């Protein structure tokens, strides 16, 4: 393609993408599939890569760009961004119901008095509870976005706002005004907000208290790439400077902004008088749930903009508008914290939940609230038995904000998270741990029924079945949409299902796409034939780590053989016999026989037991199972004997998966097949007990490969003394690192 042809195609692609972006984000009625959109996007990106001179900043491919800023530049607003006069609802029963609108009536009276000759229409619209923003479009291109700041000067947050996909980089019109400043709010919708907080909590970071904070906090991020991950939206309802366009009414502003491709409030009305305003206000609240943002009351504006100047402005608010809160937002309530329960999330994160004495807040009865995490409880010193303040910001789940120490009964103790649950997972009784640097405790048992996501993630992970592309995010989306609740469900997934999987939020969709889906399905298919060791590891049986899995695999033909393994039974039996022998040993100092006859009986038992143990030892001598002790052996046998284990075996049979261990049952116990088949190692540093050549040879003999450099495909880096940069690389990519002893145990002792 030559340059003029490319130019034409690029222009066409950009326009098409802009239109579909608008249909998707602003109008919420997409006309093409995500895949078709992706294809167009990729074509544009490809052309722009070939013809870099044709790249323009308003191209849909240029949303996220630029390095993190050190600080924001200040911007002076040519038209100040004012605050609004407020009319409150007042609960004053003595003065009757009319009293609640007294401020509104007073506003109306003032307008009518100032403009006696005019008929006054009002526009009623929701007061969006977000972070104020002003956007400047010059010749249709977004050139500046700034926060309100103190109303006179704000921060230049252009790079951040460009990442918000619902905000057009170019206005949707062939003949845009030469300049137009549009004003509105940046907000985070409830679903996006809840999801973001879940992510923050899982990462051990502090969640945001409410969506407005989350939106404002996200806008203030210095790194646009972080902002791009935040589910932000914009809604617009006003203008600042305008050139090359004029507006007679506020309704016209709302209609024009919409026509230019900007999101405007879904509900707004022109009202003939204040009575109608009051009626419609009630109507907005009926529709509250349908609005994607939280509302902080309504705003009433004189529709005829030519009258605005005559109505003047004070230092802080314009005379033509008023904000009205028909009911006060019940922000807080006080109640008793009766107990704290702990819930186990899909990823194993343990979340404390407050069990409250039921209380009314925002018209709903509340008996449970979130308590972020253990650190947060300690920091605020919230105790069971405390009287606490709870908050519910709009539609969001209520949270415990703080205790009231003056009301604390004498017998409370500071909250000890791990102690509270007896150091065990409340779901499965498994061990719990706290990752370094993270605020959250986790259940460490991958078999924990609650931990669906983690189980799948582990199953697909490196060293297990190595299903590339199926990481934590995909696993979580699969679990959330119930497409895969257990690892083996992956084998039923179809490309179409995966391709449409949304990894983002409901409004901020980010689908996996067909290509990735095909890759994942192919990797799942490949996993069918991976060797037994990998499968044993993938099943996440308690106490069975990777090295042990490979040792077991080396002496069994397949999973069914492990499930009823005589070798494993021998190991358990050997241990039991030894224990019994220790107890009956007549020479035991701790437990001396009390009579001669008891001594003789015990002598006989002891002899029989030691003969038994000798026999077992002989039987086990041919097997190289250096790390497989009675605990591991029992754990394996128990797992496969359990209902869950039986189900897995049956399902594998149905799926036709035969996990191959050593080549044949007759091939001598220690005749290991290829326990490291399909695995790639990288060696760095000097090993004490073998040369690199020998190490390479040992890996190859077991079916593994040795590579020269570390990549995401590397399964292990073996680090000896004085390791080089490969070790850093491994850490950076999260590739597991083995020291020499662990490497040797992986090789099988
Ligand atoms: P306040 O800061 O509470 O005095 O309210 C004024 C702010 O409300 C403005 O700066 C806007 O950011 C915000 N606001 C939200 N919705 C609207 C709306 N529909 N019209 C005007 N301002 C609004
Ligand atoms: Zn658990």
XYZ file of C-alpha atoms and ligand atoms in Angstrom:
773
model
C 0.000 0.000 0.000
C 1.366 3.432 -0.869
C 1.155 6.387 1.377
C -1.920 8.148 -0.025
C -3.834 4.875 0.013
C -2.691 4.224 3.562
C -3.730 7.719 4.552
C -7.212 7.191 3.182
C -7.591 3.807 4.809
C -6.287 5.111 8.136
C -8.805 7.968 8.043
C -11.603 5.557 7.281
C -10.562 3.160 10.047
C -10.335 5.929 12.599
C -13.780 7.217 11.776
C -15.248 3.747 11.904
C -13.565 2.981 15.216
C -14.715 6.272 16.691
C -18.259 5.555 15.716
C -18.251 2.068 17.178
C -16.483 3.230 20.285
C -19.248 5.755 20.752
C -21.965 3.195 20.118
C -20.374 0.940 22.692
C -19.391 3.290 25.501
C -21.799 6.174 25.209
C -24.922 4.677 23.695
C -24.433 1.145 25.010
C -25.763 -0.383 21.786
C -22.817 -1.849 19.903
C -23.322 -2.748 16.254
C -20.285 -4.948 15.778
C -18.737 -7.685 17.882
C -15.717 -7.036 20.041
C -13.757 -9.206 17.701
C -14.650 -7.159 14.656
C -13.706 -4.051 16.593
C -10.377 -5.618 17.543
C -9.678 -6.539 13.940
C -10.259 -2.968 12.769
C -8.174 -1.663 15.640
C -5.324 -3.972 14.800
C -5.466 -3.044 11.152
C -5.181 0.621 12.084
C -2.342 -0.070 14.465
C -0.555 -2.058 11.765
C -0.848 0.784 9.244
C 0.295 3.333 11.798
C 3.319 1.207 12.555
C 4.173 1.052 8.859
C 3.547 4.740 8.322
C 4.557 6.419 11.577
C 4.353 9.849 9.963
C 0.589 9.386 9.650
C 0.047 8.947 13.391
C -2.007 11.724 14.969
C -2.704 12.236 18.669
C -6.461 11.874 18.190
C -6.129 8.371 16.750
C -8.072 5.734 18.721
C -4.781 3.862 19.140
C -3.221 6.739 21.102
C -5.308 6.666 24.269
C -2.678 5.462 26.661
C 0.636 7.132 26.217
C 3.290 9.106 27.905
C 5.466 8.464 30.877
C 4.354 8.889 34.473
C 4.307 12.561 35.410
C 6.223 14.058 38.311
C 3.400 16.446 39.022
C 0.436 18.018 37.286
C 0.684 21.334 35.510
C -1.714 24.002 36.816
C -4.395 25.352 34.535
C -6.264 28.599 35.041
C -9.938 28.348 34.114
C -10.994 31.160 31.807
C -14.555 30.686 33.041
C -14.387 29.784 36.742
C -15.791 26.415 37.795
C -18.251 27.462 40.433
C -19.958 25.636 43.196
C -23.763 25.592 43.510
C -26.201 27.106 45.922
C -27.918 24.388 47.948
C -31.518 23.733 48.842
C -31.952 21.157 51.550
C -34.681 18.930 52.623
C -35.504 19.748 56.221
C -37.254 17.377 58.504
C -39.234 19.812 60.559
C -42.602 18.183 61.242
C -44.013 21.219 63.036
C -43.818 23.300 59.899
C -45.538 20.720 57.735
C -44.346 18.952 54.587
C -44.046 22.160 52.531
C -41.207 23.168 54.734
C -38.914 20.681 53.037
C -39.048 22.718 49.842
C -38.679 26.103 51.429
C -35.249 26.768 49.898
C -36.488 25.796 46.455
C -39.516 28.084 46.720
C -37.311 30.898 47.844
C -35.034 30.349 44.815
C -38.054 30.371 42.508
C -39.409 33.548 44.096
C -36.053 35.282 43.685
C -35.875 34.394 39.966
C -39.447 35.478 39.288
C -38.846 38.744 41.081
C -35.635 39.475 39.169
C -37.236 38.680 35.823
C -40.891 39.691 36.186
C -41.485 39.957 32.440
C -40.211 36.472 31.551
C -41.785 33.046 31.591
C -39.286 30.846 33.356
C -38.630 27.263 32.345
C -36.308 25.191 34.467
C -34.178 22.272 33.444
C -33.989 19.570 36.021
C -31.099 17.101 35.887
C -29.318 14.774 38.292
C -26.417 16.094 40.352
C -23.726 13.626 39.494
C -21.576 12.614 42.442
C -18.186 12.419 40.788
C -15.125 14.571 40.285
C -15.617 17.794 38.284
C -13.831 17.993 34.995
C -13.554 20.426 32.121
C -12.533 19.359 28.623
C -11.330 21.667 25.884
C -11.885 20.625 22.268
C -10.192 22.681 19.570
C -11.326 22.021 16.015
C -12.893 18.878 17.347
C -9.791 17.442 19.018
C -9.467 17.016 22.764
C -6.547 19.246 23.740
C -6.957 19.729 27.460
C -8.661 18.165 30.450
C -8.483 19.818 33.852
C -9.872 19.280 37.320
C -11.862 21.963 39.097
C -9.218 22.546 41.783
C -10.255 25.636 43.728
C -12.522 26.762 40.893
C -9.965 29.256 39.574
C -7.098 26.883 38.829
C -7.066 23.124 38.506
C -4.704 20.358 37.444
C -3.971 19.394 33.875
C -5.046 15.745 33.792
C -5.221 15.451 29.996
C -3.146 12.262 29.763
C -5.339 10.572 32.327
C -8.625 11.621 30.766
C -7.478 10.430 27.344
C -7.450 6.872 28.686
C -11.201 6.989 29.446
C -12.754 5.227 26.511
C -16.177 6.772 26.891
C -14.676 10.220 26.279
C -14.080 11.009 22.606
C -10.606 12.158 21.583
C -12.323 13.757 18.600
C -15.846 15.094 18.532
C -18.261 13.125 16.450
C -19.032 15.729 13.871
C -17.530 16.716 10.528
C -17.747 20.447 11.341
C -16.867 20.961 14.988
C -16.889 24.407 16.598
C -13.440 26.019 16.651
C -13.389 25.853 20.457
C -15.706 24.348 22.988
C -15.085 23.721 26.618
C -17.394 21.053 28.047
C -17.984 20.505 31.718
C -19.092 17.525 33.651
C -18.030 14.804 36.018
C -15.724 11.827 35.968
C -17.243 8.944 37.916
C -16.747 5.282 38.571
C -19.814 3.122 38.273
C -20.792 0.826 41.110
C -19.703 -2.431 39.481
C -16.358 -1.055 38.440
C -15.899 0.387 41.894
C -16.694 -2.876 43.661
C -14.381 -4.771 41.362
C -11.535 -2.318 41.797
C -11.876 -2.539 45.563
C -11.843 -6.335 45.382
C -8.640 -6.174 43.393
C -7.071 -3.687 45.773
C -8.063 -5.803 48.751
C -6.683 -8.975 47.177
C -3.415 -7.151 46.563
C -3.396 -6.089 50.201
C -3.953 -2.438 49.362
C -6.470 -0.126 50.937
C -9.824 0.018 49.161
C -11.506 3.323 48.360
C -14.324 4.347 50.717
C -16.751 5.319 47.944
C -16.976 5.696 44.155
C -16.425 9.452 44.209
C -13.155 9.025 46.075
C -12.152 6.263 43.715
C -12.817 8.456 40.679
C -11.063 11.499 42.120
C -8.155 9.386 43.369
C -7.763 7.712 40.000
C -7.723 11.071 38.184
C -4.920 12.199 40.459
C -2.711 9.225 39.571
C 0.507 10.384 37.994
C 0.864 7.308 35.808
C -1.653 7.268 32.931
C -1.159 3.516 32.539
C -2.619 3.006 36.005
C -5.534 5.266 35.140
C -6.165 3.250 31.983
C -6.882 0.232 34.197
C -9.444 2.117 36.252
C -13.087 1.786 35.221
C -13.748 5.498 34.766
C -16.560 7.142 32.842
C -17.561 10.718 32.099
C -20.874 12.545 31.944
C -21.307 16.118 30.738
C -23.900 18.829 31.348
C -22.393 22.229 30.718
C -20.048 24.449 28.734
C -17.329 26.983 29.477
C -15.690 28.938 26.669
C -17.359 28.466 23.321
C -16.255 29.807 19.929
C -17.911 29.098 16.613
C -21.098 27.898 18.272
C -23.780 29.557 20.402
C -26.431 28.273 22.735
C -29.749 29.879 23.558
C -30.907 27.365 26.157
C -29.434 24.873 28.551
C -31.524 22.118 26.968
C -29.763 22.942 23.735
C -26.415 22.473 25.459
C -27.424 19.019 26.646
C -28.679 18.054 23.188
C -25.632 19.412 21.425
C -23.162 17.695 23.736
C -24.936 14.441 23.093
C -24.811 15.017 19.337
C -21.075 15.705 19.580
C -20.555 12.222 21.008
C -20.360 13.034 24.695
C -22.257 11.194 27.418
C -25.037 13.282 28.921
C -27.387 12.430 31.799
C -30.014 9.944 30.682
C -32.796 11.683 32.562
C -33.456 15.403 32.411
C -36.588 17.445 31.926
C -37.707 20.904 31.006
C -40.163 21.958 33.703
C -42.718 24.763 33.371
C -42.615 25.727 37.042
C -41.370 24.775 40.481
C -44.239 22.356 41.146
C -43.218 20.347 38.150
C -39.600 20.431 39.328
C -40.633 18.908 42.633
C -42.673 16.210 40.916
C -39.896 15.314 38.521
C -37.392 15.215 41.330
C -39.311 12.349 42.849
C -39.264 10.708 39.430
C -35.474 10.902 39.161
C -35.201 9.106 42.456
C -37.457 6.364 41.151
C -34.970 5.861 38.337
C -31.955 6.124 40.609
C -31.030 2.487 40.201
C -30.890 2.774 36.412
C -28.293 5.516 36.554
C -24.723 4.267 36.324
C -23.482 6.959 38.714
C -24.448 7.969 42.219
C -26.473 11.104 42.548
C -26.073 13.757 45.138
C -29.443 15.381 44.628
C -30.659 17.230 41.539
C -29.656 20.469 39.853
C -32.228 23.006 38.723
C -31.148 25.525 36.095
C -32.972 28.360 34.361
C -33.302 27.039 30.828
C -33.020 30.342 28.959
C -29.288 31.096 28.969
C -29.790 34.676 27.821
C -31.241 35.375 31.261
C -28.246 33.972 33.111
C -26.273 37.174 33.090
C -29.140 39.146 34.568
C -29.323 36.686 37.432
C -25.719 37.427 38.396
C -23.313 35.327 40.357
C -21.876 35.434 43.832
C -18.225 34.722 44.523
C -18.997 31.033 44.774
C -22.172 30.252 42.831
C -24.133 31.324 39.806
C -27.575 32.825 40.294
C -29.314 30.735 37.617
C -28.938 27.360 39.302
C -29.516 25.571 42.569
C -28.734 22.089 43.837
C -31.533 20.379 45.724
C -31.246 17.395 47.999
C -34.783 16.155 48.591
C -33.513 13.878 51.311
C -30.423 13.988 53.346
C -27.949 11.293 52.645
C -27.843 9.170 55.748
C -24.165 8.759 55.874
C -23.581 6.930 59.085
C -25.294 4.793 61.648
C -24.183 3.535 65.019
C -24.662 -0.031 66.113
C -23.162 -2.910 68.039
C -20.482 -5.157 66.539
C -21.701 -8.543 67.704
C -19.044 -10.635 66.051
C -16.593 -10.955 63.224
C -16.837 -13.798 60.743
C -14.270 -14.589 58.111
C -15.123 -15.364 54.498
C -12.860 -17.172 52.086
C -12.721 -15.696 48.603
C -12.185 -17.477 45.336
C -8.510 -16.640 45.476
C -8.156 -17.803 49.066
C -8.091 -14.308 50.548
C -9.683 -14.270 53.999
C -11.976 -11.289 54.462
C -13.358 -10.266 57.825
C -17.073 -9.454 57.900
C -18.764 -7.508 60.676
C -21.871 -9.124 62.157
C -23.954 -6.233 63.418
C -26.942 -5.596 65.543
C -29.378 -4.782 62.697
C -29.764 -1.065 62.048
C -31.439 1.113 59.403
C -29.260 3.085 57.054
C -30.411 4.737 53.814
C -33.716 2.958 54.116
C -32.248 -0.528 54.266
C -31.732 -2.787 57.230
C -28.113 -3.671 57.647
C -26.718 -6.537 59.682
C -23.385 -7.138 57.963
C -20.641 -4.834 56.805
C -17.129 -5.150 55.465
C -14.084 -4.747 57.628
C -11.439 -4.506 54.871
C -8.584 -6.542 56.378
C -6.728 -7.530 59.525
C -4.404 -4.528 59.466
C -7.268 -2.152 59.073
C -9.048 -3.637 62.092
C -5.894 -3.341 64.172
C -5.137 0.168 63.017
C -8.610 1.377 63.915
C -8.674 -0.881 66.958
C -12.108 -2.269 66.222
C -13.113 -4.924 68.775
C -15.885 -7.433 69.005
C -18.384 -5.939 71.477
C -17.640 -2.387 70.380
C -20.236 0.135 69.400
C -19.193 1.073 65.884
C -19.966 3.648 63.232
C -20.998 2.188 59.902
C -21.228 4.006 56.628
C -22.989 3.272 53.427
C -22.024 5.455 50.528
C -24.984 5.226 48.167
C -25.475 1.828 46.655
C -22.192 0.483 47.925
C -21.855 -2.251 50.516
C -21.761 -0.792 54.024
C -18.461 -0.652 55.853
C -17.436 -0.290 59.475
C -15.665 3.038 59.750
C -14.529 3.278 63.348
C -15.293 2.198 66.888
C -16.584 4.498 69.603
C -14.078 3.789 72.381
C -16.106 5.648 75.036
C -18.822 3.041 74.647
C -16.483 0.077 74.882
C -17.426 -2.530 77.492
C -14.629 -3.428 79.919
C -13.980 -6.996 78.783
C -12.985 -6.476 75.107
C -9.638 -7.459 73.669
C -7.768 -6.142 70.623
C -8.747 -8.198 67.603
C -6.333 -10.973 66.708
C -7.222 -12.122 63.218
C -5.367 -15.432 63.072
C -6.210 -16.284 66.677
C -9.861 -15.488 66.055
C -10.087 -18.337 63.550
C -7.739 -20.630 65.444
C -5.035 -20.251 62.783
C -7.148 -22.347 60.408
C -9.158 -21.557 57.325
C -12.792 -21.288 58.427
C -13.899 -22.999 55.225
C -11.652 -26.049 55.115
C -9.615 -26.032 58.321
C -6.438 -25.742 56.277
C -3.370 -23.734 57.246
C -3.420 -19.986 56.719
C -0.566 -17.652 55.896
C 0.083 -14.086 55.160
C 2.209 -13.152 52.199
C 4.968 -10.802 53.016
C 4.064 -7.222 52.325
C 0.382 -8.024 51.919
C -2.334 -7.065 54.315
C -4.482 -10.070 53.540
C -4.375 -13.506 55.111
C -4.949 -16.441 52.832
C -5.933 -20.054 53.122
C -3.006 -22.119 51.953
C -4.920 -25.215 51.024
C -5.527 -25.393 47.316
C -8.181 -28.048 47.869
C -10.179 -25.584 49.940
C -13.679 -25.641 48.445
C -13.808 -21.867 48.352
C -10.670 -21.445 46.304
C -11.913 -22.179 42.848
C -9.889 -19.541 41.064
C -6.636 -20.437 42.686
C -7.108 -24.129 42.004
C -7.559 -23.455 38.302
C -4.672 -21.030 38.243
C -2.391 -23.596 39.833
C -3.595 -26.339 37.514
C -2.737 -24.227 34.488
C 0.472 -22.885 35.955
C 4.083 -23.451 35.071
C 5.394 -26.817 36.192
C 1.795 -28.029 36.313
C -0.033 -28.189 32.982
C 1.507 -24.999 31.684
C -1.560 -23.699 29.869
C -0.150 -20.522 28.509
C -2.476 -17.542 28.566
C -4.573 -18.941 31.379
C -3.420 -16.899 34.342
C -5.165 -15.566 37.392
C -7.268 -12.989 35.577
C -8.669 -15.461 33.060
C -9.169 -18.090 35.765
C -11.103 -15.613 37.868
C -13.308 -14.555 34.981
C -14.029 -18.219 34.199
C -15.042 -18.884 37.784
C -17.056 -15.708 38.079
C -19.105 -16.624 35.008
C -19.263 -20.263 36.085
C -17.642 -21.401 32.843
C -15.133 -23.411 34.842
C -15.569 -24.097 38.521
C -13.083 -26.944 38.753
C -9.854 -27.475 36.805
C -11.188 -30.330 34.716
C -14.019 -28.098 33.499
C -11.363 -26.472 31.325
C -11.514 -29.467 28.997
C -15.130 -28.625 28.150
C -14.412 -25.045 27.150
C -15.077 -24.003 23.591
C -13.160 -21.342 21.693
C -16.311 -19.224 21.249
C -17.011 -19.159 24.978
C -13.473 -18.142 25.778
C -13.252 -15.593 22.993
C -16.148 -13.674 24.472
C -14.925 -13.909 28.028
C -14.918 -10.436 29.545
C -11.827 -9.789 31.600
C -12.809 -6.234 32.433
C -15.800 -4.821 34.216
C -19.332 -4.908 32.859
C -19.066 -1.412 31.425
C -15.364 -1.489 30.740
C -15.341 -4.672 28.721
C -12.102 -6.216 27.692
C -12.729 -9.511 25.968
C -10.143 -12.207 25.613
C -10.555 -12.403 21.838
C -10.525 -15.276 19.441
C -6.786 -15.549 18.942
C -6.040 -15.854 22.634
C -8.937 -18.218 23.049
C -7.616 -20.480 20.331
C -4.194 -20.490 21.926
C -5.588 -21.422 25.304
C -7.772 -24.197 23.937
C -4.790 -25.610 22.042
C -2.709 -25.522 25.224
C -5.499 -27.286 27.116
C -5.570 -29.980 24.453
C -1.803 -30.393 24.687
C -2.104 -30.826 28.425
C -3.948 -34.099 27.881
C -0.704 -35.783 26.967
C 1.584 -34.292 29.555
C 3.396 -36.782 31.767
C 2.030 -38.052 35.048
C 4.369 -35.943 37.183
C 2.922 -32.741 35.813
C -0.617 -33.987 36.351
C 0.081 -35.047 39.906
C 1.471 -31.633 40.609
C -1.424 -29.937 38.815
C -4.024 -31.584 41.047
C -2.639 -29.701 44.049
C -2.889 -32.610 46.448
C -1.936 -31.467 49.950
C 1.750 -32.094 50.760
C 2.520 -33.065 47.172
C 4.854 -30.470 45.727
C 6.488 -30.589 42.376
C 9.609 -32.595 43.250
C 7.537 -35.189 45.074
C 5.076 -35.392 42.205
C 7.904 -36.264 39.852
C 9.338 -38.871 42.192
C 5.952 -40.547 42.493
C 5.416 -40.365 38.751
C 8.706 -42.138 38.147
C 7.465 -45.292 39.832
C 3.844 -45.422 38.729
C 2.302 -46.056 35.357
C -0.625 -43.663 35.609
C -2.966 -41.861 38.008
C -5.070 -44.945 38.683
C -1.897 -46.745 39.722
C -1.094 -43.963 42.160
C -4.625 -44.047 43.536
C -4.264 -47.631 44.729
C -0.488 -47.737 44.922
C 0.981 -50.691 46.849
C 4.201 -48.707 47.205
C 2.449 -45.829 48.923
C 0.529 -48.248 51.123
C 3.810 -49.910 52.053
C 5.248 -46.574 53.061
C 2.274 -45.845 55.302
C 2.350 -49.350 56.744
C 6.078 -49.214 57.392
C 5.582 -46.091 59.412
C 2.677 -47.545 61.375
C 4.579 -50.758 62.154
C 7.589 -48.755 63.317
C 5.396 -46.693 65.573
C 3.766 -49.761 67.057
C 7.159 -51.447 67.471
C 8.398 -48.433 69.351
C 5.452 -48.640 71.712
C 5.614 -52.366 72.417
C 9.416 -52.516 72.580
C 9.999 -54.241 75.966
C 13.234 -52.295 76.355
C 11.442 -48.990 76.062
C 12.463 -46.817 78.980
C 9.330 -44.763 78.889
C 6.995 -47.736 79.049
C 8.543 -50.622 80.963
C 6.650 -53.967 81.056
C 5.022 -54.487 84.439
C 5.409 -58.228 84.634
C 7.462 -61.006 83.138
C 4.492 -62.312 81.161
C 3.821 -58.868 79.694
C 7.481 -58.617 78.789
C 7.333 -61.892 76.919
C 4.144 -60.995 75.088
C 5.565 -57.677 74.052
C 8.784 -59.352 73.008
C 6.798 -61.557 70.619
C 4.807 -58.660 69.216
C 7.958 -56.622 68.815
C 9.684 -59.377 66.875
C 6.730 -59.793 64.554
C 6.566 -56.059 63.932
C 10.289 -55.685 63.217
C 10.141 -58.669 60.889
C 7.271 -56.871 59.155
C 9.186 -53.615 58.876
C 12.249 -55.415 57.506
C 10.077 -57.052 54.937
C 8.533 -53.713 53.927
C 11.937 -52.065 53.788
C 13.158 -54.768 51.438
C 10.118 -54.269 49.220
C 10.646 -50.532 49.116
C 14.410 -50.706 48.589
C 14.117 -50.695 44.805
C 12.217 -47.404 44.661
C 13.787 -44.000 44.659
C 11.344 -41.972 46.702
C 13.639 -39.883 48.890
C 11.057 -37.302 49.883
C 7.986 -39.476 50.092
C 7.326 -40.104 53.757
C 4.204 -41.400 55.471
C 2.507 -37.989 55.504
C 2.854 -37.562 51.758
C 1.891 -41.168 51.025
C -1.199 -40.954 53.191
C -2.177 -37.618 51.736
C -2.088 -39.105 48.229
C -4.031 -42.229 49.152
C -6.592 -40.201 51.092
C -7.010 -37.784 48.238
C -7.779 -40.453 45.674
C -10.002 -42.340 48.113
C -12.079 -39.223 48.804
C -15.266 -38.530 46.881
C -13.573 -35.607 45.246
C -10.574 -37.712 44.189
C -12.813 -40.440 42.853
C -14.743 -37.907 40.859
C -11.548 -36.605 39.334
C -10.415 -40.078 38.314
C -13.792 -40.889 36.803
C -13.903 -37.611 34.940
C -10.405 -38.140 33.532
C -11.455 -41.543 32.299
C -14.487 -40.000 30.651
C -12.324 -37.355 29.057
C -10.063 -40.080 27.765
C -7.052 -38.658 29.546
C -4.517 -41.287 30.512
C -1.686 -39.660 32.324
C 1.444 -41.629 31.548
C 4.092 -42.236 34.163
C 6.884 -44.725 33.628
C 6.574 -46.578 30.319
C 5.246 -49.921 31.524
C 4.317 -51.637 34.699
C 6.902 -54.331 34.109
C 9.778 -51.971 33.578
C 11.363 -52.237 37.014
C 10.395 -49.908 39.816
C 13.069 -47.280 39.393
C 12.913 -47.139 35.625
C 11.848 -43.542 35.435
C 10.194 -42.450 32.230
C 10.664 -38.816 31.409
C 9.603 -36.966 34.521
C 10.899 -33.651 33.194
C 9.378 -34.014 29.742
C 8.359 -30.720 28.251
C 10.186 -28.671 30.856
C 12.824 -26.087 30.154
C 15.654 -25.279 32.528
C 18.216 -22.511 32.550
C 21.436 -22.910 34.534
C 23.284 -20.060 36.177
C 26.165 -19.925 38.633
C 28.357 -22.839 39.701
C 26.912 -25.993 41.214
C 28.945 -27.544 44.012
C 28.415 -31.188 43.170
C 28.319 -31.294 39.368
C 29.491 -29.484 36.316
C 27.101 -27.686 34.000
C 27.599 -30.444 31.476
C 26.590 -33.054 34.018
C 23.579 -31.056 35.117
C 22.510 -30.654 31.498
C 22.949 -34.353 30.932
C 20.849 -35.218 34.000
C 18.046 -32.948 32.817
C 18.107 -34.314 29.269
C 18.089 -37.910 30.484
C 14.815 -37.131 32.206
C 13.297 -35.655 29.114
C 13.894 -31.979 29.946
C 15.648 -29.288 27.960
C 18.287 -26.753 28.867
C 18.063 -23.272 27.382
C 20.581 -20.452 27.330
C 18.367 -17.593 28.381
C 15.404 -17.024 30.670
C 11.982 -16.336 29.217
C 8.417 -16.748 30.365
C 8.546 -20.243 28.952
C 11.346 -21.267 31.305
C 10.071 -23.641 33.979
C 13.020 -23.387 36.315
C 16.223 -21.507 36.760
C 18.823 -23.563 38.621
C 21.028 -21.155 40.532
C 24.380 -22.224 41.897
C 27.053 -20.139 43.566
C 27.520 -16.617 42.198
C 24.584 -16.676 39.824
C 24.492 -14.129 37.015
C 21.901 -11.829 35.529
C 19.736 -14.817 34.615
C 18.709 -14.970 38.239
C 17.503 -11.362 38.164
C 15.634 -12.084 34.986
C 14.000 -15.127 36.600
C 12.870 -13.018 39.540
C 11.567 -10.367 37.228
C 9.509 -12.867 35.242
C 8.460 -14.863 38.272
C 10.182 -18.033 37.074
C 10.793 -20.419 40.002
C 14.415 -20.680 41.095
C 15.954 -23.878 42.427
C 19.056 -24.022 44.556
C 21.238 -27.083 44.286
C 19.528 -29.233 46.940
C 16.092 -28.529 45.464
C 17.403 -29.222 41.988
C 18.785 -32.554 43.150
C 15.528 -33.520 44.766
C 13.711 -32.676 41.540
C 16.109 -34.993 39.735
C 15.060 -37.640 42.189
C 17.693 -37.652 44.922
P -20.812 21.663 45.038
O -19.365 21.401 44.779
O -21.453 20.659 45.953
O -21.105 23.070 45.375
O -21.561 21.387 43.658
C -21.092 21.979 42.477
C -20.540 20.921 41.623
O -21.507 19.932 41.339
C -20.119 21.395 40.286
O -18.829 21.932 40.302
C -20.161 20.153 39.466
O -18.896 19.530 39.503
C -21.112 19.240 40.205
N -22.270 18.829 39.432
C -22.737 17.569 39.366
N -23.796 17.470 38.560
C -24.031 18.733 38.079
C -24.976 19.290 37.176
N -25.926 18.535 36.610
N -24.884 20.586 36.915
C -23.928 21.351 37.488
N -23.008 20.879 38.330
C -23.049 19.590 38.635
Zn -9.509 -23.074 53.101
